[in-house]
Amino acid sequence: MFDEHQRHGERDDMALIIRTATEGDAVTVGELTERAYRADGFPISEKYAVRLRDATTRINKATVLLAEMDDRIVATVTLAAHGSPLAEIAKPNELEVRMLAVAPEERRQGVAETLMSAAMKHAQNLGLKALVLSTEPPMSNARRLYEKLGFTRQPDRDWPVGDYDLLVYRRDVDLP
């Protein structure tokens, strides 16, 4: 179980709580994930929208972290280790980052960075050596965030989905 309190934002009284999602959070996490993805303006098929909303499966088959502020869930990320049915690219000793989503009104305040930092700590706690993720070529804001956090492109691991290739990034995790 992951539970961490961090200061976040411009006001000193704005605490961001990172914790592991429970089944009771599933509907909110699913709705937030779909809303965040749609806010980026990229086309989403109904089939993919169903996957975005299905947080129950993610909570039961992987680790879903969420960020709360003022008792509201404002961000979420799914973490799947190699061998998990939700891991698509993770190799042994890697933790795959999936479906990072931040509420549109909470973006550009460090929420995603804080959540990704928690993902790195989770990988450390599991004794894993790296985080990996896939992103779409048009998601330039996401790619800038990942590069800022030390992720590097792994073009040899890019993989096709539909008419384009997903771009793969990796970041080594400093083990304690």
PDB file of C-alpha atoms in Angstrom:
ATOM      1  CA  MET A   1       0.000   0.000   0.000  1.00  0.00           C
ATOM      2  CA  PHE A   2       1.375   3.392  -0.968  1.00  0.00           C
ATOM      3  CA  ASP A   3       0.464   6.451   1.101  1.00  0.00           C
ATOM      4  CA  GLU A   4       2.401   9.676   1.018  1.00  0.00           C
ATOM      5  CA  HIS A   5       1.631  13.314   1.805  1.00  0.00           C
ATOM      6  CA  GLN A   6       3.438  15.974  -0.188  1.00  0.00           C
ATOM      7  CA  ARG A   7       3.202  19.731  -0.475  1.00  0.00           C
ATOM      8  CA  HIS A   8       2.140  20.805  -3.897  1.00  0.00           C
ATOM      9  CA  GLY A   9       1.171  23.967  -5.714  1.00  0.00           C
ATOM     10  CA  GLU A  10       1.685  27.619  -5.033  1.00  0.00           C
ATOM     11  CA  ARG A  11      -0.133  27.762  -1.691  1.00  0.00           C
ATOM     12  CA  ASP A  12       1.522  26.274   1.384  1.00  0.00           C
ATOM     13  CA  ASP A  13      -1.810  24.820   2.519  1.00  0.00           C
ATOM     14  CA  MET A  14      -2.295  22.775  -0.642  1.00  0.00           C
ATOM     15  CA  ALA A  15      -1.328  19.205   0.269  1.00  0.00           C
ATOM     16  CA  LEU A  16      -1.246  16.504  -2.357  1.00  0.00           C
ATOM     17  CA  ILE A  17      -1.837  13.002  -1.035  1.00  0.00           C
ATOM     18  CA  ILE A  18      -0.579  10.055  -3.088  1.00  0.00           C
ATOM     19  CA  ARG A  19      -2.122   6.706  -2.239  1.00  0.00           C
ATOM     20  CA  THR A  20      -3.016   3.352  -3.735  1.00  0.00           C
ATOM     21  CA  ALA A  21      -6.475   3.263  -5.291  1.00  0.00           C
ATOM     22  CA  THR A  22      -9.102   0.880  -3.954  1.00  0.00           C
ATOM     23  CA  GLU A  23     -12.128  -0.597  -5.690  1.00  0.00           C
ATOM     24  CA  GLY A  24     -14.193   2.166  -4.084  1.00  0.00           C
ATOM     25  CA  ASP A  25     -12.191   4.673  -6.169  1.00  0.00           C
ATOM     26  CA  ALA A  26     -12.717   2.843  -9.468  1.00  0.00           C
ATOM     27  CA  VAL A  27     -15.588   4.870 -10.918  1.00  0.00           C
ATOM     28  CA  THR A  28     -13.937   8.211 -10.132  1.00  0.00           C
ATOM     29  CA  VAL A  29     -10.540   7.030 -11.402  1.00  0.00           C
ATOM     30  CA  GLY A  30     -12.092   5.707 -14.620  1.00  0.00           C
ATOM     31  CA  GLU A  31     -14.065   8.879 -15.280  1.00  0.00           C
ATOM     32  CA  LEU A  32     -11.029  11.058 -14.560  1.00  0.00           C
ATOM     33  CA  THR A  33      -8.835   9.006 -16.888  1.00  0.00           C
ATOM     34  CA  GLU A  34     -11.291   9.279 -19.773  1.00  0.00           C
ATOM     35  CA  ARG A  35     -11.872  13.006 -19.153  1.00  0.00           C
ATOM     36  CA  ALA A  36      -8.142  13.734 -19.055  1.00  0.00           C
ATOM     37  CA  TYR A  37      -7.479  11.849 -22.277  1.00  0.00           C
ATOM     38  CA  ARG A  38     -10.384  13.546 -24.059  1.00  0.00           C
ATOM     39  CA  ALA A  39      -9.198  16.982 -22.872  1.00  0.00           C
ATOM     40  CA  ASP A  40      -6.067  16.557 -24.974  1.00  0.00           C
ATOM     41  CA  GLY A  41      -8.216  16.614 -28.104  1.00  0.00           C
ATOM     42  CA  PHE A  42      -6.972  13.357 -29.550  1.00  0.00           C
ATOM     43  CA  PRO A  43      -9.547  11.028 -31.094  1.00  0.00           C
ATOM     44  CA  ILE A  44     -10.599   8.214 -28.766  1.00  0.00           C
ATOM     45  CA  SER A  45     -12.584   5.265 -30.020  1.00  0.00           C
ATOM     46  CA  GLU A  46     -15.464   4.015 -27.896  1.00  0.00           C
ATOM     47  CA  LYS A  47     -13.542   0.749 -27.424  1.00  0.00           C
ATOM     48  CA  TYR A  48     -10.583   2.661 -25.947  1.00  0.00           C
ATOM     49  CA  ALA A  49     -12.896   4.880 -23.865  1.00  0.00           C
ATOM     50  CA  VAL A  50     -14.271   1.706 -22.251  1.00  0.00           C
ATOM     51  CA  ARG A  51     -10.692   0.670 -21.362  1.00  0.00           C
ATOM     52  CA  LEU A  52      -9.964   4.107 -19.923  1.00  0.00           C
ATOM     53  CA  ARG A  53     -13.077   3.933 -17.729  1.00  0.00           C
ATOM     54  CA  ASP A  54     -12.351   0.368 -16.570  1.00  0.00           C
ATOM     55  CA  ALA A  55     -10.326   1.255 -13.489  1.00  0.00           C
ATOM     56  CA  THR A  56     -11.666  -1.796 -11.645  1.00  0.00           C
ATOM     57  CA  THR A  57      -9.612  -4.115 -13.846  1.00  0.00           C
ATOM     58  CA  ARG A  58      -6.523  -1.935 -13.427  1.00  0.00           C
ATOM     59  CA  ILE A  59      -6.951  -1.809  -9.637  1.00  0.00           C
ATOM     60  CA  ASN A  60      -7.324  -5.606  -9.470  1.00  0.00           C
ATOM     61  CA  LYS A  61      -4.513  -6.548 -11.884  1.00  0.00           C
ATOM     62  CA  ALA A  62      -1.907  -3.839 -11.268  1.00  0.00           C
ATOM     63  CA  THR A  63      -1.142  -1.003  -8.876  1.00  0.00           C
ATOM     64  CA  VAL A  64      -3.109   2.185  -9.406  1.00  0.00           C
ATOM     65  CA  LEU A  65      -1.804   5.250  -7.634  1.00  0.00           C
ATOM     66  CA  LEU A  66      -3.905   8.350  -7.307  1.00  0.00           C
ATOM     67  CA  ALA A  67      -3.342  11.918  -6.208  1.00  0.00           C
ATOM     68  CA  GLU A  68      -5.870  13.630  -3.977  1.00  0.00           C
ATOM     69  CA  MET A  69      -6.131  17.303  -3.210  1.00  0.00           C
ATOM     70  CA  ASP A  70      -8.792  18.698  -0.885  1.00  0.00           C
ATOM     71  CA  ASP A  71     -10.451  15.235  -0.808  1.00  0.00           C
ATOM     72  CA  ARG A  72     -10.729  15.179  -4.622  1.00  0.00           C
ATOM     73  CA  ILE A  73      -8.973  12.692  -6.888  1.00  0.00           C
ATOM     74  CA  VAL A  74      -7.037  14.887  -9.318  1.00  0.00           C
ATOM     75  CA  ALA A  75      -4.678  12.414 -11.002  1.00  0.00           C
ATOM     76  CA  THR A  76      -3.989   8.726 -11.460  1.00  0.00           C
ATOM     77  CA  VAL A  77      -1.443   6.348 -12.942  1.00  0.00           C
ATOM     78  CA  THR A  78      -1.404   2.579 -13.428  1.00  0.00           C
ATOM     79  CA  LEU A  79       1.784   0.609 -12.716  1.00  0.00           C
ATOM     80  CA  ALA A  80       2.156  -2.886 -14.150  1.00  0.00           C
ATOM     81  CA  ALA A  81       5.140  -5.135 -13.553  1.00  0.00           C
ATOM     82  CA  HIS A  82       6.467  -7.596 -16.110  1.00  0.00           C
ATOM     83  CA  GLY A  83       4.109 -10.572 -16.256  1.00  0.00           C
ATOM     84  CA  SER A  84       1.024  -8.559 -15.332  1.00  0.00           C
ATOM     85  CA  PRO A  85      -1.839  -8.901 -17.827  1.00  0.00           C
ATOM     86  CA  LEU A  86      -1.721  -5.088 -18.121  1.00  0.00           C
ATOM     87  CA  ALA A  87       1.993  -4.879 -18.971  1.00  0.00           C
ATOM     88  CA  GLU A  88       2.511  -4.469 -22.695  1.00  0.00           C
ATOM     89  CA  ILE A  89       6.220  -3.627 -22.913  1.00  0.00           C
ATOM     90  CA  ALA A  90       7.760  -4.232 -19.457  1.00  0.00           C
ATOM     91  CA  LYS A  91      10.690  -6.598 -19.373  1.00  0.00           C
ATOM     92  CA  PRO A  92      11.856  -8.407 -16.235  1.00  0.00           C
ATOM     93  CA  ASN A  93      12.968  -5.852 -13.604  1.00  0.00           C
ATOM     94  CA  GLU A  94      10.862  -3.086 -15.194  1.00  0.00           C
ATOM     95  CA  LEU A  95       7.668  -1.404 -14.017  1.00  0.00           C
ATOM     96  CA  GLU A  96       5.409  -0.159 -16.792  1.00  0.00           C
ATOM     97  CA  VAL A  97       3.675   3.192 -16.433  1.00  0.00           C
ATOM     98  CA  ARG A  98       0.202   3.187 -17.986  1.00  0.00           C
ATOM     99  CA  MET A  99      -2.624   5.705 -18.331  1.00  0.00           C
ATOM    100  CA  LEU A 100      -1.133   8.693 -16.529  1.00  0.00           C
ATOM    101  CA  ALA A 101      -4.037  11.135 -16.270  1.00  0.00           C
ATOM    102  CA  VAL A 102      -4.286  14.540 -14.584  1.00  0.00           C
ATOM    103  CA  ALA A 103      -7.535  16.496 -14.343  1.00  0.00           C
ATOM    104  CA  PRO A 104      -7.315  19.294 -16.923  1.00  0.00           C
ATOM    105  CA  GLU A 105      -7.886  21.989 -14.288  1.00  0.00           C
ATOM    106  CA  GLU A 106      -4.936  20.694 -12.210  1.00  0.00           C
ATOM    107  CA  ARG A 107      -2.332  20.550 -14.983  1.00  0.00           C
ATOM    108  CA  ARG A 108       0.926  22.469 -14.991  1.00  0.00           C
ATOM    109  CA  GLN A 109       1.094  22.503 -11.200  1.00  0.00           C
ATOM    110  CA  GLY A 110       3.479  19.589 -10.655  1.00  0.00           C
ATOM    111  CA  VAL A 111       0.831  16.931 -10.000  1.00  0.00           C
ATOM    112  CA  ALA A 112       2.080  14.598 -12.757  1.00  0.00           C
ATOM    113  CA  GLU A 113       5.687  15.007 -11.584  1.00  0.00           C
ATOM    114  CA  THR A 114       4.694  14.152  -8.021  1.00  0.00           C
ATOM    115  CA  LEU A 115       2.756  11.094  -9.175  1.00  0.00           C
ATOM    116  CA  MET A 116       5.657   9.931 -11.365  1.00  0.00           C
ATOM    117  CA  SER A 117       8.013  10.383  -8.413  1.00  0.00           C
ATOM    118  CA  ALA A 118       5.714   8.101  -6.411  1.00  0.00           C
ATOM    119  CA  ALA A 119       5.842   5.589  -9.286  1.00  0.00           C
ATOM    120  CA  MET A 120       9.650   5.626  -9.074  1.00  0.00           C
ATOM    121  CA  LYS A 121       9.496   5.038  -5.309  1.00  0.00           C
ATOM    122  CA  HIS A 122       7.081   2.155  -5.895  1.00  0.00           C
ATOM    123  CA  ALA A 123       9.532   0.586  -8.366  1.00  0.00           C
ATOM    124  CA  GLN A 124      12.318   1.023  -5.782  1.00  0.00           C
ATOM    125  CA  ASN A 125      10.189  -0.633  -3.107  1.00  0.00           C
ATOM    126  CA  LEU A 126       9.660  -3.590  -5.443  1.00  0.00           C
ATOM    127  CA  GLY A 127      13.399  -3.786  -6.170  1.00  0.00           C
ATOM    128  CA  LEU A 128      12.878  -3.096  -9.873  1.00  0.00           C
ATOM    129  CA  LYS A 129      15.534  -1.419 -11.973  1.00  0.00           C
ATOM    130  CA  ALA A 130      13.558   0.798 -14.345  1.00  0.00           C
ATOM    131  CA  LEU A 131      10.293   2.422 -15.339  1.00  0.00           C
ATOM    132  CA  VAL A 132       9.105   2.122 -18.935  1.00  0.00           C
ATOM    133  CA  LEU A 133       6.181   3.675 -20.756  1.00  0.00           C
ATOM    134  CA  SER A 134       4.626   4.145 -24.160  1.00  0.00           C
ATOM    135  CA  THR A 135       3.245   7.400 -25.484  1.00  0.00           C
ATOM    136  CA  GLU A 136       1.686   8.584 -28.695  1.00  0.00           C
ATOM    137  CA  PRO A 137       3.711  10.745 -31.096  1.00  0.00           C
ATOM    138  CA  PRO A 138       1.317  13.745 -30.879  1.00  0.00           C
ATOM    139  CA  MET A 139       1.518  13.866 -27.055  1.00  0.00           C
ATOM    140  CA  SER A 140       4.315  16.450 -26.977  1.00  0.00           C
ATOM    141  CA  ASN A 141       3.473  17.744 -23.477  1.00  0.00           C
ATOM    142  CA  ALA A 142       3.714  14.234 -22.049  1.00  0.00           C
ATOM    143  CA  ARG A 143       6.991  13.605 -23.857  1.00  0.00           C
ATOM    144  CA  ARG A 144       8.460  16.851 -22.461  1.00  0.00           C
ATOM    145  CA  LEU A 145       7.454  15.782 -18.945  1.00  0.00           C
ATOM    146  CA  TYR A 146       9.016  12.335 -19.333  1.00  0.00           C
ATOM    147  CA  GLU A 147      12.250  13.795 -20.713  1.00  0.00           C
ATOM    148  CA  LYS A 148      12.369  16.351 -17.867  1.00  0.00           C
ATOM    149  CA  LEU A 149      12.055  13.429 -15.418  1.00  0.00           C
ATOM    150  CA  GLY A 150      15.026  11.626 -16.984  1.00  0.00           C
ATOM    151  CA  PHE A 151      13.251   9.193 -19.293  1.00  0.00           C
ATOM    152  CA  THR A 152      15.058   8.458 -22.547  1.00  0.00           C
ATOM    153  CA  ARG A 153      13.684   7.271 -25.858  1.00  0.00           C
ATOM    154  CA  GLN A 154      14.021   3.585 -26.690  1.00  0.00           C
ATOM    155  CA  PRO A 155      13.300   3.609 -30.452  1.00  0.00           C
ATOM    156  CA  ASP A 156      14.194  -0.077 -30.775  1.00  0.00           C
ATOM    157  CA  ARG A 157      11.207  -0.831 -28.507  1.00  0.00           C
ATOM    158  CA  ASP A 158       8.600   1.318 -30.319  1.00  0.00           C
ATOM    159  CA  TRP A 159       5.572  -0.725 -31.296  1.00  0.00           C
ATOM    160  CA  PRO A 160       2.668  -0.341 -33.710  1.00  0.00           C
ATOM    161  CA  VAL A 161      -0.930   0.486 -32.813  1.00  0.00           C
ATOM    162  CA  GLY A 162      -3.237   1.161 -35.720  1.00  0.00           C
ATOM    163  CA  ASP A 163      -1.652   3.589 -38.161  1.00  0.00           C
ATOM    164  CA  TYR A 164       1.261   4.759 -36.003  1.00  0.00           C
ATOM    165  CA  ASP A 165       3.971   3.572 -33.654  1.00  0.00           C
ATOM    166  CA  LEU A 166       3.849   4.144 -29.916  1.00  0.00           C
ATOM    167  CA  LEU A 167       7.067   5.686 -28.640  1.00  0.00           C
ATOM    168  CA  VAL A 168       8.791   3.903 -25.752  1.00  0.00           C
ATOM    169  CA  TYR A 169      10.685   5.679 -22.977  1.00  0.00           C
ATOM    170  CA  ARG A 170      12.743   4.224 -20.112  1.00  0.00           C
ATOM    171  CA  ARG A 171      14.230   5.558 -16.902  1.00  0.00           C
ATOM    172  CA  ASP A 172      16.554   3.696 -14.574  1.00  0.00           C
ATOM    173  CA  VAL A 173      15.522   3.736 -10.932  1.00  0.00           C
ATOM    174  CA  ASP A 174      18.137   4.440  -8.308  1.00  0.00           C
ATOM    175  CA  LEU A 175      17.907   1.586  -5.838  1.00  0.00           C
ATOM    176  CA  PRO A 176      18.509   2.360  -2.160  1.00  0.00           C
TER     177      PRO A 176
END
